[in-house]
Coordinates of C-alpha atoms and ligand atoms in Angstrom, one line a residue:
M265 CA -23.5 -16.0 -4.7
A266 CA -20.9 -17.0 -2.2
K267 CA -22.1 -17.5 1.3
D268 CA -20.0 -14.6 2.8
D269 CA -21.8 -12.1 0.7
N270 CA -23.9 -10.9 3.5
L271 CA -21.1 -10.6 6.1
P272 CA -20.1 -7.2 7.2
L273 CA -16.8 -5.6 6.0
F274 CA -15.8 -4.6 9.5
E275 CA -16.4 -5.5 13.1
T276 CA -16.5 -3.6 16.3
K277 CA -15.2 -4.8 19.6
L278 CA -15.7 -3.5 23.0
A279 CA -12.5 -2.9 25.0
K280 CA -11.5 -5.5 27.5
G281 CA -11.3 -4.5 31.2
R282 CA -14.0 -1.8 30.9
I283 CA -15.8 -3.0 34.0
L284 CA -12.5 -2.8 35.9
F285 CA -12.0 0.7 34.7
Q286 CA -15.5 1.7 35.5
F287 CA -15.3 0.3 39.0
Y288 CA -12.0 2.0 39.5
S289 CA -13.5 5.3 38.4
L290 CA -16.2 4.8 41.0
L291 CA -13.5 4.4 43.7
I292 CA -11.9 7.7 42.6
F293 CA -15.3 9.3 42.8
V294 CA -15.9 8.1 46.3
G295 CA -12.4 9.3 47.4
T296 CA -13.1 12.7 45.9
C297 CA -16.3 13.0 47.8
F298 CA -14.4 12.4 51.1
I299 CA -12.0 15.2 50.1
F300 CA -14.8 17.7 49.4
A301 CA -16.5 16.7 52.7
Y302 CA -13.2 17.5 54.5
R303 CA -12.5 20.7 52.6
L304 CA -16.0 22.1 53.4
S305 CA -16.1 21.1 57.0
H306 CA -12.7 22.4 57.9
I307 CA -12.6 25.9 56.2
P308 CA -10.5 28.1 58.4
A309 CA -12.7 30.7 60.2
K310 CA -12.6 34.4 59.2
G311 CA -9.4 36.0 60.2
E312 CA -7.5 32.8 60.5
P313 CA -4.5 32.5 58.1
G314 CA -4.9 30.5 55.0
R315 CA -8.7 31.0 54.6
W316 CA -8.5 32.2 51.0
A317 CA -5.8 29.8 50.0
W318 CA -8.1 27.1 51.4
I319 CA -11.1 28.3 49.4
G320 CA -9.0 28.6 46.3
L321 CA -7.8 25.1 46.7
F322 CA -11.3 23.9 47.1
F323 CA -12.3 25.5 43.8
S324 CA -9.2 24.0 42.1
E325 CA -10.2 20.6 43.3
L326 CA -13.8 21.2 42.1
W327 CA -12.4 22.0 38.6
F328 CA -10.1 19.0 38.6
C329 CA -13.1 16.9 39.6
F330 CA -15.1 18.3 36.7
Y331 CA -12.2 17.7 34.3
W332 CA -11.7 14.2 35.6
F333 CA -15.4 13.6 34.9
V334 CA -15.0 14.7 31.3
T335 CA -12.0 12.4 30.8
T336 CA -13.9 9.6 32.4
V337 CA -16.8 10.1 30.0
V338 CA -14.3 9.9 27.1
R339 CA -12.7 6.7 28.5
W340 CA -15.8 5.0 29.7
N341 CA -16.5 2.9 26.8
P342 CA -13.7 2.6 24.2
I343 CA -14.3 0.5 21.1
Y344 CA -11.9 -1.1 18.6
R345 CA -12.4 -1.8 14.9
N346 CA -11.3 -4.6 12.7
T347 CA -11.7 -4.8 8.9
F348 CA -12.1 -7.7 6.4
K349 CA -10.2 -6.6 3.3
D350 CA -10.6 -10.0 1.7
R351 CA -14.3 -9.6 1.7
L352 CA -14.0 -6.1 0.2
S353 CA -11.8 -7.4 -2.5
H354 CA -14.0 -10.4 -3.2
R355 CA -17.1 -8.3 -3.6
Y356 CA -15.9 -5.1 -5.1
E357 CA -12.4 -5.5 -6.6
K358 CA -13.7 -4.5 -10.0
A359 CA -15.9 -1.7 -8.7
L360 CA -13.5 0.1 -6.3
P361 CA -14.1 3.8 -6.2
G362 CA -11.4 6.4 -7.1
I363 CA -9.4 7.9 -4.3
D364 CA -7.9 11.4 -4.3
I365 CA -4.9 11.8 -2.1
F366 CA -4.0 15.2 -0.8
V367 CA -0.5 15.9 0.5
C368 CA 0.1 19.4 1.9
T369 CA 3.5 21.1 2.3
A370 CA 4.2 24.7 3.1
D371 CA 7.9 25.4 3.2
P372 CA 10.8 23.8 1.3
V373 CA 13.2 24.6 4.1
I374 CA 11.3 23.1 7.1
E375 CA 9.9 20.3 5.0
P376 CA 12.7 19.2 2.6
P377 CA 11.5 18.2 -0.8
V378 CA 13.1 14.8 -0.5
M379 CA 10.9 14.0 2.5
V380 CA 7.8 15.3 0.6
I381 CA 8.4 13.1 -2.4
N382 CA 9.0 10.1 -0.2
T383 CA 5.5 10.6 1.2
V384 CA 4.1 11.1 -2.3
L385 CA 5.8 7.9 -3.6
S386 CA 4.6 5.9 -0.6
V387 CA 0.9 6.8 -1.3
M388 CA 1.3 6.4 -5.1
A389 CA 2.5 2.9 -4.4
Y390 CA -0.7 1.9 -2.6
D391 CA -1.9 -1.6 -3.3
Y392 CA -4.8 -0.3 -5.3
P393 CA -5.7 -0.1 -9.0
P394 CA -3.4 2.8 -10.0
E395 CA -5.8 4.2 -12.6
K396 CA -8.1 4.9 -9.6
L397 CA -5.6 6.8 -7.6
S398 CA -4.8 10.5 -8.0
V399 CA -2.2 12.2 -5.9
Y400 CA -2.2 16.0 -5.4
L401 CA 0.5 18.0 -3.8
S402 CA -0.4 21.4 -2.5
D403 CA 2.8 23.5 -2.2
D404 CA 2.0 26.6 -0.2
G405 CA 5.7 27.5 -0.3
G406 CA 5.2 27.9 -4.1
S407 CA 8.7 26.6 -4.5
D408 CA 10.3 25.5 -7.8
L409 CA 12.5 23.2 -5.7
T410 CA 9.5 21.2 -4.6
F411 CA 8.2 21.2 -8.1
Y412 CA 11.6 19.9 -9.3
A413 CA 11.5 17.1 -6.7
M414 CA 8.0 16.2 -7.8
L415 CA 9.2 16.0 -11.4
E416 CA 11.9 13.6 -10.3
A417 CA 9.4 11.6 -8.3
S418 CA 7.1 11.3 -11.3
R419 CA 10.0 9.7 -13.2
F420 CA 11.2 7.5 -10.4
S421 CA 7.7 6.2 -9.8
K422 CA 7.8 4.4 -13.1
I423 CA 10.5 2.2 -11.6
W424 CA 9.5 2.3 -8.0
L425 CA 5.9 1.2 -8.3
P426 CA 6.4 -2.0 -10.2
F427 CA 9.4 -2.8 -8.0
C428 CA 7.2 -2.5 -4.8
K429 CA 4.4 -4.5 -6.4
K430 CA 6.6 -7.2 -7.7
F431 CA 8.3 -7.9 -4.4
K432 CA 5.5 -6.8 -2.2
L433 CA 7.7 -4.4 -0.3
E434 CA 6.7 -2.6 2.8
P435 CA 6.9 0.3 3.7
R436 CA 6.7 1.9 0.3
S437 CA 8.5 5.2 1.1
P438 CA 11.9 4.5 -0.6
E439 CA 13.8 6.3 2.2
A440 CA 12.1 4.3 4.9
Y441 CA 12.4 1.1 3.0
F442 CA 16.1 1.4 2.2
R443 CA 16.9 2.6 5.7
T444 CA 15.8 -0.6 7.3
A445 CA 15.8 -3.2 4.5
V446 CA 18.8 -5.6 4.2
E447 CA 20.1 -6.5 0.8
P448 CA 18.4 -9.8 -0.2
L449 CA 21.6 -11.6 -1.2
G450 CA 20.0 -15.0 -1.2
E451 CA 17.8 -14.2 -4.1
P452 CA 19.9 -13.3 -7.2
V453 CA 16.9 -11.9 -9.2
L454 CA 15.8 -9.6 -6.5
A455 CA 19.3 -8.7 -5.4
K456 CA 20.2 -7.3 -8.8
E457 CA 17.1 -5.3 -9.2
W458 CA 17.3 -4.2 -5.6
S459 CA 20.7 -2.7 -5.9
T460 CA 19.8 -1.0 -9.2
V461 CA 16.7 0.6 -7.8
K462 CA 18.6 1.6 -4.6
M463 CA 21.2 3.2 -6.7
L464 CA 18.7 5.1 -8.8
Y465 CA 17.0 6.3 -5.7
E466 CA 20.2 7.5 -4.1
D467 CA 21.1 9.3 -7.3
M468 CA 17.8 11.0 -7.4
K469 CA 18.1 12.0 -3.8
K470 CA 21.5 13.5 -4.4
R471 CA 20.3 15.5 -7.3
I472 CA 17.4 16.9 -5.3
E473 CA 19.5 17.6 -2.3
N474 CA 22.1 19.3 -4.5
T475 CA 19.5 21.5 -6.0
T476 CA 17.9 22.3 -2.7
K477 CA 21.2 23.2 -1.2
L478 CA 21.9 25.5 -4.2
G479 CA 18.5 27.1 -3.6
Q480 CA 17.7 27.5 -7.2
I481 CA 17.0 25.6 -10.4
S482 CA 19.8 25.5 -12.8
E483 CA 19.2 26.5 -16.4
E484 CA 19.7 22.9 -17.6
I485 CA 17.1 21.5 -15.3
S486 CA 14.6 24.2 -16.1
K487 CA 14.6 23.1 -19.8
E488 CA 13.4 19.7 -18.7
H489 CA 9.8 20.6 -18.1
K490 CA 7.5 23.4 -19.3
G491 CA 6.3 23.9 -15.7
F492 CA 9.5 25.8 -14.7
N493 CA 8.4 28.6 -17.0
E494 CA 5.7 29.4 -14.5
W495 CA 8.2 30.7 -12.0
I496 CA 9.3 33.5 -14.3
L497 CA 6.1 35.3 -13.2
V498 CA 6.5 34.5 -9.5
A499 CA 7.3 37.6 -7.5
S500 CA 7.5 35.9 -4.1
R501 CA 6.0 33.0 -2.3
H502 CA 3.3 35.3 -1.0
D503 CA 2.5 36.9 -4.4
H504 CA 2.1 34.7 -7.4
Q505 CA -0.5 33.2 -9.9
T506 CA -1.8 29.7 -9.6
I507 CA 0.7 27.1 -10.7
L508 CA -0.9 23.8 -11.7
Q509 CA 1.0 21.1 -13.4
I510 CA -0.4 17.6 -14.1
L511 CA 2.9 15.7 -14.0
I512 CA 1.2 12.3 -14.7
D513 CA -2.2 12.3 -16.4
G514 CA -3.8 8.9 -15.6
R515 CA -6.1 9.2 -18.6
D516 CA -3.1 9.3 -20.9
S517 CA -2.4 5.9 -22.4
E518 CA 1.3 6.8 -22.4
A519 CA 1.4 7.2 -18.7
M520 CA 2.8 3.8 -18.0
D521 CA 5.5 2.4 -15.7
I522 CA 8.3 0.3 -17.1
Q523 CA 6.2 -2.8 -16.9
G524 CA 3.5 -1.3 -19.0
Q525 CA 1.0 -0.8 -16.1
P526 CA -0.9 2.4 -15.7
L527 CA 0.3 5.0 -13.2
P528 CA -1.6 7.1 -10.7
T529 CA -2.4 10.7 -11.7
L530 CA 0.1 13.1 -10.1
V531 CA -0.6 16.8 -9.8
Y532 CA 1.4 19.7 -8.5
L533 CA -0.5 22.7 -7.2
A534 CA 0.6 26.1 -5.8
R535 CA -2.6 28.0 -5.4
E536 CA -2.7 31.7 -6.2
K537 CA -1.4 33.9 -3.4
R538 CA -1.9 37.7 -3.3
T539 CA -0.9 39.9 -0.4
Q540 CA -4.3 41.5 -0.2
Y541 CA -6.1 38.1 0.3
H542 CA -6.0 36.0 3.4
H543 CA -4.7 32.5 2.5
H544 CA -6.1 30.7 5.5
F545 CA -3.1 28.4 5.9
K546 CA -3.7 24.7 5.5
A547 CA -7.4 25.0 5.5
G548 CA -7.2 27.2 2.5
A549 CA -4.9 24.8 0.8
M550 CA -7.2 21.9 1.4
N551 CA -10.2 23.7 0.0
A552 CA -8.3 24.7 -3.1
L553 CA -7.4 21.0 -3.5
I554 CA -11.0 19.9 -3.0
R555 CA -12.0 22.1 -5.9
V556 CA -9.1 21.4 -8.2
S557 CA -9.4 17.7 -7.7
S558 CA -13.1 17.8 -8.4
G559 CA -12.3 19.2 -11.9
I560 CA -9.6 16.6 -12.6
S561 CA -10.4 13.2 -11.0
N562 CA -13.4 13.9 -8.7
S563 CA -13.1 10.8 -6.6
P564 CA -15.7 10.1 -4.0
I565 CA -13.1 9.5 -1.3
I566 CA -10.4 11.9 -0.2
L567 CA -7.4 10.9 1.8
N568 CA -5.3 13.6 3.3
V569 CA -1.9 13.3 4.8
D570 CA 0.8 15.7 6.0
C571 CA 3.9 15.7 3.9
D572 CA 5.9 14.3 6.7
M573 CA 3.6 11.3 7.2
Y574 CA 4.5 8.5 4.8
S575 CA 2.3 5.5 4.4
N576 CA 3.6 2.5 6.3
N577 CA 1.0 0.1 5.1
S578 CA 0.0 -0.2 1.4
K579 CA -3.4 -1.5 2.3
S580 CA -4.6 1.4 4.4
V581 CA -7.0 2.7 1.7
R582 CA -8.6 -0.7 1.5
D583 CA -9.0 -0.7 5.3
G584 CA -10.7 2.6 5.0
L585 CA -13.0 1.5 2.2
C586 CA -14.2 -1.4 4.4
F587 CA -16.0 1.2 6.4
F588 CA -17.4 3.3 3.6
M589 CA -18.5 0.3 1.5
D590 CA -20.1 -1.8 4.2
E591 CA -23.6 -2.4 3.0
E592 CA -25.3 -1.9 6.3
K593 CA -23.4 0.8 8.1
G594 CA -21.2 2.3 5.4
N595 CA -23.6 4.9 4.1
K596 CA -23.5 6.9 7.3
V597 CA -19.8 7.1 7.5
G598 CA -18.4 10.6 6.9
F599 CA -14.8 10.1 7.6
V600 CA -12.4 7.4 8.8
Q601 CA -9.5 8.6 11.0
F602 CA -6.3 6.8 11.5
P603 CA -4.1 7.5 14.5
Q604 CA -1.1 9.8 14.2
A605 CA 2.0 7.6 14.8
F606 CA 5.6 8.6 14.9
E607 CA 8.8 6.9 14.3
N608 CA 10.9 9.7 15.7
I609 CA 10.2 9.4 19.4
T610 CA 13.0 10.4 21.7
K611 CA 14.4 8.0 24.3
N612 CA 11.8 7.5 27.1
D613 CA 9.5 9.9 25.1
V614 CA 10.3 12.7 27.5
Y615 CA 8.1 15.2 25.7
S616 CA 5.3 12.7 25.5
S617 CA 5.2 13.2 21.7
S618 CA 3.8 9.7 21.0
L619 CA 0.4 10.9 22.1
N620 CA -0.2 7.4 23.5
V621 CA -3.1 8.2 25.7
T622 CA -4.9 10.2 23.0
M623 CA -4.3 7.7 20.3
Q624 CA -4.8 4.4 22.2
M625 CA -7.5 5.3 24.7
E626 CA -9.2 8.6 24.1
M627 CA -9.9 8.2 20.4
P628 CA -11.4 4.8 20.8
G629 CA -13.4 6.4 23.6
F630 CA -14.6 9.1 21.2
D631 CA -15.5 6.4 18.8
G632 CA -17.6 4.6 21.4
N633 CA -19.3 7.9 22.2
G634 CA -20.3 8.7 18.6
G635 CA -17.1 9.1 16.5
P636 CA -13.6 10.5 16.8
C637 CA -12.6 14.0 15.9
Y638 CA -10.7 14.7 12.7
I639 CA -7.1 15.3 13.5
G640 CA -5.9 16.8 10.2
T641 CA -3.8 13.9 8.8
G642 CA -4.2 10.2 8.0
C643 CA -7.9 10.7 7.4
L644 CA -10.2 9.4 4.6
H645 CA -13.2 11.6 3.9
R646 CA -16.3 11.1 1.9
R647 CA -16.1 14.0 -0.6
E648 CA -19.7 14.9 -0.1
A649 CA -19.5 15.0 3.6
L650 CA -16.5 17.3 3.5
S651 CA -18.2 19.5 0.9
G652 CA -21.0 20.3 3.3
K653 CA -23.7 17.8 2.4
K654 CA -26.1 16.8 5.2
Y655 CA -26.7 13.2 5.9
N656 CA -30.2 11.9 5.5
K657 CA -31.2 8.5 6.4
N658 CA -32.3 7.5 2.9
F659 CA -28.9 8.2 1.5
M660 CA -27.4 5.4 -0.5
E661 CA -24.0 5.9 -2.1
D662 CA -23.9 4.8 -5.7
W663 CA -20.1 4.4 -6.3
K664 CA -20.6 3.9 -10.0
R665 CA -21.9 7.4 -10.7
W666 CA -18.5 8.9 -9.9
S667 CA -16.5 6.9 -12.3
N668 CA -16.9 8.9 -15.5
R669 CA -13.8 11.0 -16.2
S670 CA -14.0 12.9 -19.4
V671 CA -11.2 11.9 -21.7
E672 CA -11.9 14.6 -24.2
E673 CA -10.0 17.6 -22.8
S674 CA -6.3 17.5 -23.3
T675 CA -4.0 17.7 -20.2
R676 CA -3.1 21.3 -21.2
V677 CA -6.7 22.4 -21.4
L678 CA -7.6 20.6 -18.1
E679 CA -4.7 22.5 -16.4
E680 CA -6.0 25.8 -17.7
T681 CA -9.6 25.2 -16.7
S682 CA -8.6 23.9 -13.2
K683 CA -6.4 26.9 -12.4
V684 CA -9.4 29.2 -11.9
L685 CA -10.6 26.9 -9.1
A686 CA -7.4 27.8 -7.1
S687 CA -7.5 31.5 -7.5
C688 CA -7.7 33.9 -4.6
N689 CA -11.0 35.5 -5.4
Y690 CA -12.8 32.2 -6.1
E691 CA -14.2 32.0 -2.6
E692 CA -15.5 35.5 -2.3
N693 CA -19.1 35.5 -1.4
T694 CA -19.3 31.7 -1.2
Q695 CA -19.7 29.3 1.7
W696 CA -16.2 27.9 1.3
G697 CA -14.5 27.8 4.7
K698 CA -17.9 28.2 6.4
E699 CA -20.3 25.5 5.4
I700 CA -18.3 24.0 2.6
G701 CA -14.9 22.3 2.9
V702 CA -12.4 22.8 5.8
K703 CA -13.3 25.6 8.2
Y704 CA -11.4 28.8 8.5
D705 CA -10.5 31.1 11.4
S706 CA -9.3 28.5 13.8
A707 CA -5.8 27.2 14.7
V708 CA -7.2 23.7 14.9
E709 CA -9.4 23.8 11.7
D710 CA -9.3 20.1 11.6
V711 CA -11.2 19.5 14.9
L712 CA -13.7 22.1 14.0
T713 CA -14.3 20.6 10.6
G714 CA -14.8 17.1 12.0
L715 CA -17.2 18.4 14.5
A716 CA -19.2 20.2 11.8
I717 CA -19.4 17.0 9.7
Q718 CA -20.6 15.1 12.7
C719 CA -23.2 17.7 13.4
R720 CA -24.5 17.3 9.8
G721 CA -25.4 13.8 10.7
W722 CA -22.4 11.8 9.5
R723 CA -20.7 9.2 11.7
S724 CA -16.9 9.0 12.0
I725 CA -14.8 5.9 12.6
Y726 CA -11.5 5.5 14.3
F727 CA -9.3 2.8 13.0
S728 CA -6.1 1.9 14.7
P729 CA -4.5 -1.2 13.2
E730 CA -1.6 -3.0 14.9
R731 CA 0.7 -2.0 12.1
K732 CA 0.4 1.7 11.8
G733 CA -1.0 3.1 8.6
F734 CA 1.0 6.4 8.6
L735 CA 4.2 7.4 10.3
G736 CA 5.4 10.9 10.8
V737 CA 8.0 12.8 12.7
A738 CA 7.3 14.1 16.2
P739 CA 8.8 17.1 17.8
T740 CA 12.1 16.2 19.2
T741 CA 13.0 19.2 21.3
L742 CA 11.3 20.9 24.2
L743 CA 10.8 24.1 22.3
Q744 CA 9.1 22.4 19.3
S745 CA 6.9 20.4 21.7
L746 CA 5.9 23.5 23.6
V747 CA 5.0 25.4 20.5
Q748 CA 2.9 22.5 19.2
H749 CA 1.0 22.1 22.5
R750 CA 0.5 25.8 22.8
R751 CA -1.1 25.9 19.4
W752 CA -3.3 22.9 20.2
S753 CA -4.4 24.3 23.6
D754 CA -5.0 27.7 22.2
G755 CA -6.9 26.6 19.2
D756 CA -9.0 24.1 21.1
F757 CA -9.9 26.6 23.7
Q758 CA -10.9 29.1 21.1
I759 CA -13.4 26.6 19.7
F760 CA -14.8 26.2 23.2
A761 CA -15.2 29.9 23.7
S762 CA -16.7 30.6 20.3
R763 CA -20.1 29.9 18.8
H764 CA -18.6 26.6 17.6
C765 CA -18.6 25.4 21.2
P766 CA -19.5 21.7 21.1
F767 CA -22.5 22.3 23.4
V768 CA -23.9 24.9 21.0
L769 CA -23.0 23.4 17.6
G770 CA -23.7 19.9 18.8
Y771 CA -26.9 20.6 20.7
K772 CA -29.4 18.0 19.4
N773 CA -27.1 17.1 16.6
I774 CA -24.7 14.8 18.4
P775 CA -25.1 12.8 21.6
L776 CA -24.4 14.6 24.9
K777 CA -21.6 12.2 25.7
L778 CA -19.9 13.2 22.5
Q779 CA -20.4 16.9 23.2
L780 CA -18.7 16.3 26.6
S781 CA -15.9 14.3 24.9
Y782 CA -15.2 17.2 22.6
C783 CA -14.4 19.3 25.7
I784 CA -11.5 17.3 26.8
Y785 CA -8.9 19.2 24.7
P786 CA -10.4 22.7 24.9
L787 CA -10.2 22.4 28.7
W788 CA -6.5 21.9 28.7
A789 CA -5.9 25.6 28.8
P790 CA -8.1 26.5 31.8
T791 CA -6.9 23.5 33.6
S792 CA -3.4 24.8 33.5
L793 CA -4.5 27.7 35.7
T794 CA -5.8 25.5 38.4
T795 CA -2.8 23.3 38.1
L796 CA -0.5 26.2 38.6
Y797 CA -2.5 27.3 41.6
Y798 CA -2.3 23.9 43.1
V799 CA 1.4 23.7 42.6
I800 CA 2.3 27.2 43.8
V801 CA 0.0 28.2 46.6
P802 CA 0.4 25.2 48.9
S803 CA 4.2 25.5 48.7
L804 CA 4.1 29.2 49.5
C805 CA 1.7 28.5 52.4
L806 CA 4.0 25.8 53.7
L807 CA 6.9 28.4 53.8
K808 CA 4.7 30.5 56.1
G809 CA 3.9 27.5 58.2
I810 CA 0.3 27.1 57.1
S811 CA -0.7 23.6 56.1
L812 CA -3.5 23.2 53.6
F813 CA -3.5 19.5 53.8
P814 CA -4.7 17.6 56.9
Q815 CA -3.0 14.8 58.7
I816 CA -5.3 11.9 57.7
H817 CA -5.2 8.8 59.7
G818 CA -6.9 5.5 59.7
F819 CA -9.4 4.4 57.2
L820 CA -9.3 7.5 54.9
H821 CA -5.6 7.4 54.6
L822 CA -5.6 3.7 53.8
Y823 CA -8.2 4.3 51.1
L824 CA -6.5 7.2 49.4
S825 CA -3.1 5.7 49.4
S826 CA -4.2 2.3 48.2
F827 CA -5.9 3.7 45.2
S828 CA -3.0 6.0 44.3
T829 CA -1.0 2.8 44.2
V830 CA -3.6 1.1 42.1
H831 CA -3.6 4.1 39.8
I832 CA 0.1 3.9 39.3
A833 CA 0.0 0.2 38.7
L834 CA -2.8 0.5 36.2
E835 CA -1.0 3.2 34.3
N836 CA 2.1 1.0 34.0
V837 CA 0.1 -2.0 33.0
F838 CA -1.5 0.0 30.2
G839 CA 1.9 1.3 29.2
L840 CA 0.8 4.9 29.6
G841 CA 3.4 5.7 32.2
A842 CA 5.8 7.8 30.2
H843 CA 2.9 10.0 29.3
S844 CA 2.0 11.1 32.8
R845 CA 5.4 11.2 34.2
A846 CA 7.0 13.7 31.9
G847 CA 4.3 14.8 29.6
G848 CA 2.0 16.3 32.2
M849 CA 4.9 18.2 33.7
I850 CA 6.0 20.1 30.6
K851 CA 2.5 20.7 29.5
G852 CA 1.3 22.1 32.7
C853 CA -2.0 22.0 31.2
G854 CA -1.6 18.3 30.4
Y855 CA -4.1 15.6 30.8
T856 CA -5.9 14.8 33.9
E857 CA -4.7 11.4 34.0
E858 CA -2.2 12.6 36.5
Q859 CA -4.1 15.6 37.8
L860 CA -6.6 14.0 40.0
P861 CA -4.0 11.6 41.4
T862 CA -1.6 14.5 41.8
F863 CA -3.9 16.1 44.2
L864 CA -4.8 12.9 45.8
A865 CA -1.1 12.1 46.1
C866 CA -0.6 15.4 47.9
W867 CA -3.3 14.4 50.3
T868 CA -1.7 11.0 50.8
I869 CA 1.8 12.2 51.4
S870 CA 0.8 15.0 53.7
Ligands
NAG2373 C1 26.3 17.3 -6.1 O1 27.1 18.4 -5.8 C2 28.5 18.0 -5.7 C3 29.3 19.2 -5.4 O2 28.6 20.1 -4.6 C4 29.0 17.3 -6.9 O3 30.3 16.8 -6.7 C5 28.1 16.1 -7.2 O4 28.5 15.5 -8.5 C6 26.6 16.5 -7.3 N1 25.8 15.4 -7.5 C7 24.9 15.3 -8.4 C8 24.2 14.0 -8.5 O5 24.6 16.2 -9.2
NAG2374 C1 14.4 12.3 13.9 O1 14.3 13.1 12.7 C2 15.4 13.8 12.4 C3 15.1 14.6 11.2 O2 13.8 15.1 11.2 C4 16.6 12.9 12.3 O3 17.7 13.7 12.1 C5 16.8 12.1 13.5 O4 17.8 11.2 13.3 C6 15.5 11.3 13.8 N1 15.7 10.6 15.0 C7 15.2 9.4 15.3 C8 15.4 8.8 16.6 O5 14.7 8.7 14.4
NAG2375 C1 5.7 -0.2 9.7 O1 5.7 -1.2 8.8 C2 6.6 -2.2 9.0 C3 6.5 -3.2 7.9 O2 6.7 -2.6 6.7 C4 6.4 -2.9 10.3 O3 7.4 -3.9 10.6 C5 6.4 -1.8 11.4 O4 6.1 -2.4 12.6 C6 5.5 -0.7 11.1 N1 5.6 0.3 12.1 C7 4.7 0.6 13.0 C8 5.0 1.7 14.0 O5 3.6 0.0 13.1

């Protein structure tokens, strides 16, 4: 036994500068108390103008203060994680568990097939034993164009995977790689292969784009695979039978790349859709995938990514496993969430799409308070936790028990038997969507599902490495950004107002500070009302010559203005500036980060 055999597979670090932040929050708190004291002692008497505006302002400030308290709870104690992949590899390389990777797409127009297969290829090329990887694409668009692209991808993977592994390329999405890579002219061996592979990729891309532009599969292509026959029966994308095609069957000894190495399993699924059944959007697709994959590969760990989020780091699954397989703390881990990161941020990030504050500060804060929420993409789940199992403290994962895939059934038979699992009526009178799998009836099914997993006793982990694990595309126009934020605010608020409210569901199940943390996003929506009030009413009053802000002199003024300055400085030091400057404005309901200071700033300027 080597001497590092008892060392943990990951470490946890407390954030630097916590004390400074905590002290600073205390200062804000004192400043706020001064303001309340003033508001209460100077209420205009009955009959005087501005009495109601004044009282309204007081309540707005009270709300801001409460919301500020919630955000401060979240940010009080952030923690950061670090993994030791060499220890993982040293101890478990031969016994690594299987991983099922789910990629969800819904529309071949909004999500072009070329983008989808780039994501698929990037996860197929993980630095992981390929026979233990299975990649599932759920196509809710039920499109033969996407199927065609997957067929092309399954062929190209035979060249792409060995190429990536031989030259240790990063990132492993061909599009992203060839966009930034420079031709390696200095190394003749690499250079030759490089230009061949690049050409093959460009050809494939053109073929797919041509077909996509055409909008239908030519007769020639449809002869290339039996799967195209399925579309003969498809009436429309909302009305069709289950289409399930195992494009690469990892059990098949002939499924090999050009170097003779095994390939990951690759499955295309368009679950059954009928107009009389509700399909439950992405949650429904995820649940169909959970069931179908349990019949095919049944891996203990599930990674799910959106089709526009390619893997930027071929070691991410190993990172995730360091948490699940840690001998001491691993058994309690239900899911490991990676940050959402984007490569498509507009100049100065005017729409605040990078989600910097959320990803760099609030999620580590959640982790410090008991575990991050699940944000729907870039997340590794323990299959059992996702399938509704409760954690109990004697639970010990036995990774070996999962690794017995039957080799008897032929691919054809396996396809047929698995189809049933994706049919519309499979979930009737079951707990799917309620206690099992991803939850239904919410616009933010991910957050709700994560909360439920935590309430069943599992711990979640936030892991944000320097080099991002997954990169996606962010909204680049105001309209897209507004639509997205409206959906989030709306969905989160619905959770709060329902029986899934963190205080109800989480009562006695998760720590109070985590229950409070979960309120931070649901309260965006109501906060927008007070913000509007705060922006509109004082201006109207000013037009009528009524001032709702006092002339402050002396000590108080000095106090308030100095910490507004400190606040701005801190924000810029932490690189969060862009967020509050523009982000808060378009969101209206944005983050408090600027709200409390906005109203303090009003006081200071007045
Ligand atoms: C794509 O379509 C164009 C014409 O629309 C044609 O010239 C070209 O050869 C096609 N490319 C491939 C790879 O099929
Ligand atoms: C963002 O993505 C769009 C396509 O989704 C692309 O046309 C555009 O060039 C990208 N912009 C940046 C800055 O990467
Ligand atoms: C993505 O990966 C590349 C290396 O392949 C790295 O240089 C880059 O910084 C990564 N991007 C992000 C946003 O972390």
